[in-house]
Structures are given as structure tokens and as C-alpha cells.
Backbone as JSON, one array per atom type, in Angstrom:
{
  "sequence": "XXXXXXXXXXXXXXXXXXXXXXXXXXXXXXXXXXXXXXXXXXXXXXXXXXXXXXXXXXXXXXXXXXXXXXXXXXXXXXXXXXXXXXXXXXXXXXXXXXXXXXXXXXXXXXXXXXXXXXX",
  "N": [[167.82, 23.36, 80.36], [165.53, 23.8, 82.82], [165.13, 26.46, 85.09], [164.21, 25.95, 87.96], [165.13, 25.65, 90.48], [165.82, 27.88, 92.82], [168.55, 30.08, 93.03], [170.36, 28.39, 91.8], [172.22, 28.56, 88.9], [171.72, 28.34, 85.39], [173.59, 27.06, 82.56], [173.24, 28.86, 80.46], [172.69, 31.28, 81.79], [175.05, 31.56, 83.27], [176.94, 31.83, 81.21], [176.0, 34.19, 79.98], [176.34, 35.96, 82.12], [179.14, 35.97, 82.33], [179.81, 37.17, 79.86], [178.59, 39.7, 80.15], [180.12, 40.72, 82.22], [182.4, 41.52, 80.95], [181.77, 43.76, 79.56], [182.32, 47.06, 78.43], [181.25, 50.13, 79.28], [180.15, 53.04, 77.36], [181.6, 56.41, 77.51], [180.49, 58.54, 80.2], [177.56, 60.59, 79.91], [178.14, 63.27, 80.44], [180.73, 63.56, 79.72], [183.12, 64.92, 77.48], [183.84, 63.24, 75.37], [181.56, 62.02, 74.55], [180.4, 62.84, 72.17], [181.58, 61.36, 70.2], [180.11, 59.11, 70.29], [177.72, 59.71, 69.18], [176.02, 61.32, 70.67], [174.3, 64.26, 71.01], [175.72, 67.54, 71.61], [174.02, 69.32, 72.8], [172.35, 67.81, 74.35], [170.57, 67.24, 77.36], [171.05, 65.4, 79.81], [169.22, 63.4, 82.21], [169.72, 61.91, 85.31], [169.12, 58.54, 85.62], [168.05, 55.14, 86.17], [167.71, 51.73, 85.16], [166.4, 48.43, 85.69], [167.54, 45.51, 84.36], [166.29, 42.65, 84.38], [167.17, 39.5, 83.94], [166.17, 36.24, 83.47], [165.75, 32.66, 83.63], [163.15, 31.01, 82.08], [160.55, 28.52, 82.7], [160.62, 26.98, 80.43], [163.23, 26.96, 79.7], [164.2, 29.06, 78.22], [165.73, 32.31, 78.04], [164.49, 35.16, 79.69], [163.13, 38.51, 80.04], [162.11, 40.96, 82.37], [159.48, 43.15, 81.84], [157.61, 46.22, 82.1], [154.4, 47.88, 81.98], [153.82, 51.19, 81.45], [151.81, 53.48, 83.3], [148.69, 54.64, 82.03], [148.0, 57.11, 82.84], [150.16, 58.78, 83.06], [152.1, 61.7, 82.17], [154.16, 61.63, 80.32], [155.33, 59.27, 77.99], [153.16, 57.56, 78.4], [151.42, 54.5, 78.89], [153.34, 53.01, 77.56], [155.53, 50.19, 76.99], [158.13, 49.22, 79.11], [161.42, 48.94, 80.64], [161.71, 48.19, 84.12], [162.31, 50.96, 86.21], [163.71, 54.25, 86.83], [163.93, 57.77, 87.7], [166.76, 59.02, 89.43], [166.84, 59.44, 92.93], [167.39, 61.64, 95.75], [168.19, 60.14, 98.03], [169.3, 57.82, 96.99], [172.05, 55.71, 96.79], [173.59, 54.95, 94.57], [173.52, 54.0, 91.04], [172.63, 51.34, 91.01], [171.2, 51.17, 93.41], [169.15, 52.96, 92.78], [167.89, 51.62, 90.61], [167.05, 49.24, 91.9], [165.3, 50.26, 93.9], [163.3, 51.49, 92.34], [162.43, 49.23, 90.86], [161.37, 47.64, 92.89], [159.22, 49.25, 93.6], [157.7, 49.08, 91.28], [157.42, 46.39, 90.58], [155.83, 43.95, 92.19], [156.54, 41.33, 93.11], [159.34, 41.24, 93.11], [162.41, 39.75, 93.38], [165.01, 41.02, 93.79], [167.55, 40.92, 94.9], [168.92, 38.56, 94.51], [170.75, 38.4, 92.41], [173.3, 38.84, 89.83], [175.18, 41.82, 89.46], [175.6, 44.41, 87.12], [176.78, 47.44, 85.85], [175.76, 49.26, 83.17]],
  "CA": [[167.54, 23.03, 81.76], [164.65, 24.8, 83.44], [165.7, 26.97, 86.33], [163.21, 25.96, 89.01], [165.85, 25.7, 91.76], [166.3, 29.24, 93.04], [169.93, 30.15, 93.45], [171.19, 27.64, 90.87], [172.21, 29.19, 87.59], [171.9, 27.47, 84.23], [174.75, 27.39, 81.74], [172.91, 30.07, 79.7], [172.87, 32.45, 82.67], [176.48, 31.67, 83.6], [177.59, 32.36, 80.01], [175.59, 35.59, 79.84], [176.99, 36.69, 83.21], [180.54, 36.16, 81.95], [179.88, 38.16, 78.77], [178.26, 41.02, 80.68], [181.21, 41.21, 83.07], [183.44, 42.06, 80.07], [181.24, 44.94, 78.87], [182.9, 48.38, 78.74], [180.26, 51.14, 78.89], [180.69, 54.25, 76.75], [181.81, 57.47, 78.5], [179.3, 59.17, 80.78], [177.0, 61.63, 79.04], [178.76, 64.58, 80.7], [182.09, 63.5, 79.23], [183.22, 65.47, 76.12], [183.99, 62.17, 74.38], [180.24, 61.48, 74.2], [180.06, 63.17, 70.78], [182.05, 60.24, 69.38], [179.09, 58.07, 70.36], [176.5, 60.21, 68.56], [175.17, 62.05, 71.62], [174.46, 65.69, 70.7], [176.27, 68.41, 72.65], [172.91, 70.01, 73.45], [171.55, 66.88, 75.17], [170.55, 67.55, 78.78], [170.67, 64.12, 80.4], [168.76, 63.29, 83.59], [170.23, 60.67, 85.87], [168.1, 57.52, 85.85], [168.58, 53.77, 86.1], [166.72, 50.69, 84.94], [166.79, 47.08, 86.05], [167.34, 44.53, 83.3], [166.23, 41.4, 85.12], [167.19, 38.38, 83.01], [166.01, 34.97, 84.18], [165.41, 31.54, 82.77], [161.78, 30.55, 82.25], [160.37, 27.08, 82.85], [160.93, 26.33, 79.15], [164.67, 27.02, 79.48], [164.55, 30.26, 77.47], [166.0, 33.5, 78.84], [163.39, 36.12, 79.67], [163.39, 39.83, 80.63], [160.91, 41.55, 82.95], [159.07, 44.45, 81.32], [156.41, 46.77, 82.73], [153.65, 48.8, 81.14], [153.65, 52.45, 82.17], [150.42, 53.89, 83.51], [148.1, 55.51, 80.99], [147.77, 58.41, 83.47], [151.39, 59.57, 83.07], [152.16, 62.76, 81.15], [155.11, 61.27, 79.27], [155.49, 57.83, 77.71], [152.04, 56.84, 79.01], [151.02, 53.25, 78.27], [154.44, 52.34, 76.87], [156.21, 49.07, 77.63], [159.45, 49.72, 79.51], [162.14, 48.25, 81.71], [161.45, 48.86, 85.4], [163.35, 51.9, 86.58], [163.27, 55.63, 86.87], [164.82, 58.87, 88.04], [167.53, 58.9, 90.67], [166.39, 60.31, 94.01], [168.45, 62.12, 96.62], [168.65, 59.11, 98.96], [169.89, 56.67, 96.3], [173.51, 55.7, 96.89], [174.18, 54.78, 93.25], [172.56, 53.57, 90.02], [172.04, 50.06, 91.4], [170.18, 51.48, 94.42], [168.01, 53.55, 92.06], [167.2, 50.57, 89.85], [166.39, 48.34, 92.86], [164.18, 50.96, 94.52], [162.26, 51.63, 91.33], [161.89, 47.9, 90.54], [160.52, 47.22, 94.02], [157.98, 50.03, 93.51], [156.94, 48.73, 90.09], [157.21, 44.94, 90.48], [155.52, 43.51, 93.56], [157.24, 40.1, 93.51], [160.72, 41.35, 92.65], [163.46, 39.23, 94.25], [166.11, 41.68, 93.1], [168.85, 40.79, 95.55], [169.56, 37.29, 94.2], [171.22, 38.57, 91.03], [174.61, 39.44, 89.58], [174.93, 43.21, 89.09], [176.52, 45.06, 86.19], [176.34, 48.77, 85.47], [176.05, 49.47, 81.75]],
  "C": [[166.69, 24.14, 82.35], [165.2, 25.19, 84.79], [164.62, 27.09, 87.4], [163.85, 26.02, 90.39], [166.43, 27.09, 91.93], [167.74, 29.2, 93.55], [170.87, 29.37, 92.55], [171.08, 28.27, 89.5], [172.41, 28.14, 86.5], [173.16, 27.89, 83.49], [174.49, 28.65, 80.92], [173.15, 31.31, 80.54], [174.32, 32.65, 83.06], [177.23, 32.28, 82.43], [177.26, 33.84, 79.82], [176.27, 36.46, 80.9], [178.46, 36.96, 82.88], [180.68, 37.23, 80.86], [179.59, 39.56, 79.29], [179.39, 41.59, 81.53], [182.35, 41.82, 82.24], [183.02, 43.36, 79.39], [181.92, 46.22, 79.37], [181.89, 49.44, 78.33], [180.92, 52.34, 78.22], [180.87, 55.32, 77.82], [180.48, 58.05, 78.98], [178.85, 60.32, 79.89], [177.61, 63.0, 79.26], [180.2, 64.65, 80.21], [182.14, 64.06, 77.8], [183.34, 64.4, 75.04], [182.65, 61.6, 73.92], [179.86, 61.77, 72.76], [180.53, 62.08, 69.83], [181.0, 59.13, 69.34], [177.74, 58.56, 69.86], [175.56, 60.94, 69.5], [175.36, 63.54, 71.37], [174.95, 66.5, 71.89], [175.15, 69.08, 73.45], [172.08, 69.1, 74.36], [171.68, 67.25, 76.65], [170.11, 66.29, 79.53], [170.19, 64.25, 81.84], [169.21, 61.94, 84.1], [169.08, 59.73, 86.18], [168.76, 56.16, 85.75], [167.43, 52.81, 85.87], [167.3, 49.35, 85.38], [166.52, 46.19, 84.85], [167.44, 43.17, 83.99], [166.1, 40.25, 84.12], [167.11, 37.1, 83.83], [165.65, 33.89, 83.19], [164.0, 31.06, 83.1], [161.72, 29.04, 82.38], [160.68, 26.31, 81.58], [162.41, 26.37, 78.82], [165.13, 28.24, 78.69], [164.8, 31.43, 78.42], [164.89, 34.51, 78.63], [163.84, 37.42, 80.34], [162.07, 40.36, 81.17], [160.69, 42.94, 82.35], [157.83, 44.91, 82.08], [155.67, 47.61, 81.7], [153.38, 50.05, 81.97], [152.18, 52.83, 82.24], [149.94, 54.79, 82.38], [147.84, 56.91, 81.53], [149.01, 59.3, 83.47], [151.41, 60.59, 81.94], [153.14, 62.43, 80.03], [155.24, 59.75, 79.19], [154.36, 56.99, 78.31], [151.68, 55.6, 78.19], [152.12, 52.48, 77.57], [154.98, 51.17, 77.69], [157.64, 49.51, 77.91], [160.13, 48.75, 80.48], [161.78, 48.94, 83.01], [162.62, 49.77, 85.76], [162.82, 53.31, 86.59], [164.36, 56.58, 87.32], [165.5, 58.63, 89.39], [167.01, 59.9, 91.69], [167.55, 60.61, 94.95], [169.02, 61.03, 97.53], [169.3, 57.9, 98.32], [171.41, 56.76, 96.32], [174.19, 55.66, 95.52], [173.11, 54.3, 92.27], [171.89, 52.25, 90.39], [170.95, 50.28, 92.44], [168.94, 52.09, 93.77], [167.21, 52.48, 91.35], [166.44, 49.62, 90.78], [165.16, 49.0, 93.49], [163.02, 51.06, 93.54], [161.62, 50.28, 90.99], [160.98, 47.41, 91.65], [159.2, 47.98, 94.04], [157.09, 49.52, 92.38], [156.6, 47.25, 89.97], [157.02, 44.4, 91.88], [156.37, 42.32, 93.98], [158.69, 40.1, 93.07], [161.69, 40.83, 93.71], [164.8, 39.73, 93.7], [167.48, 41.44, 93.71], [169.56, 39.49, 95.24], [170.12, 37.3, 92.79], [172.69, 38.97, 91.02], [174.35, 40.84, 89.06], [176.02, 43.72, 88.17], [175.95, 46.43, 85.87], [176.75, 48.98, 84.02], [175.5, 50.8, 81.3]]
}
């Protein structure tokens, strides 16, 4: 079923939403238990967030929005990436960071009509 009616979710999206709601993220990178997940003790993580915007295309297949980073950037230039970036002082949480960054990177982002999960 093609999802042309905004606000109506297909069975694929409903099923995916249910599965995502059951996801248990691994411990935060600053947690000592992170070594069990293969994260080196020397890692110096920077707080960032990305938006994984999953939607149903006109053909009924699930799609994800990706961006191409500017070729002018000093790191990861020209790479394909999820929209997102570094947390700024005014961001209330990871969702606020992901939304702000997505709105900066994707002009037609209707980010508020989604289910939200932090992973």
C-alpha cells in the first residue's frame, strides 16, 4: 500500500514502529560496561545525534533519507550520511539535536510527524 495519505501509516511502518519500541540500546559510551560492546577504553566520544527518517515510498517500499556531505568539509567530505551532527549547547536532548540538524540539512523535512526512538 503506497503511503500517499500523510498521517496514515502502512502495516510495514506500524510493524517497524513496534519492533523499534522494543529496542534496548547498549550502555552509553561513558559507561564502563562499554568494553563488553567492543568500544576501546581510549575512545573519546563526542555527543552527536542523527535522524533516521524511515518512510514508505510510492512503490510501497520503505526508504531512508540520506544526505551527501559537502566536498568543502575537512572531515568525511563528500560522504553519504544520515542527517545529523554535533550536539549544541541549546539542544535539550538527542532528539532536539537530530531535528535541528535535519532541518538545517534537509529543506523539506517534516520531522514532527514521526514516532521517535532513541537508539
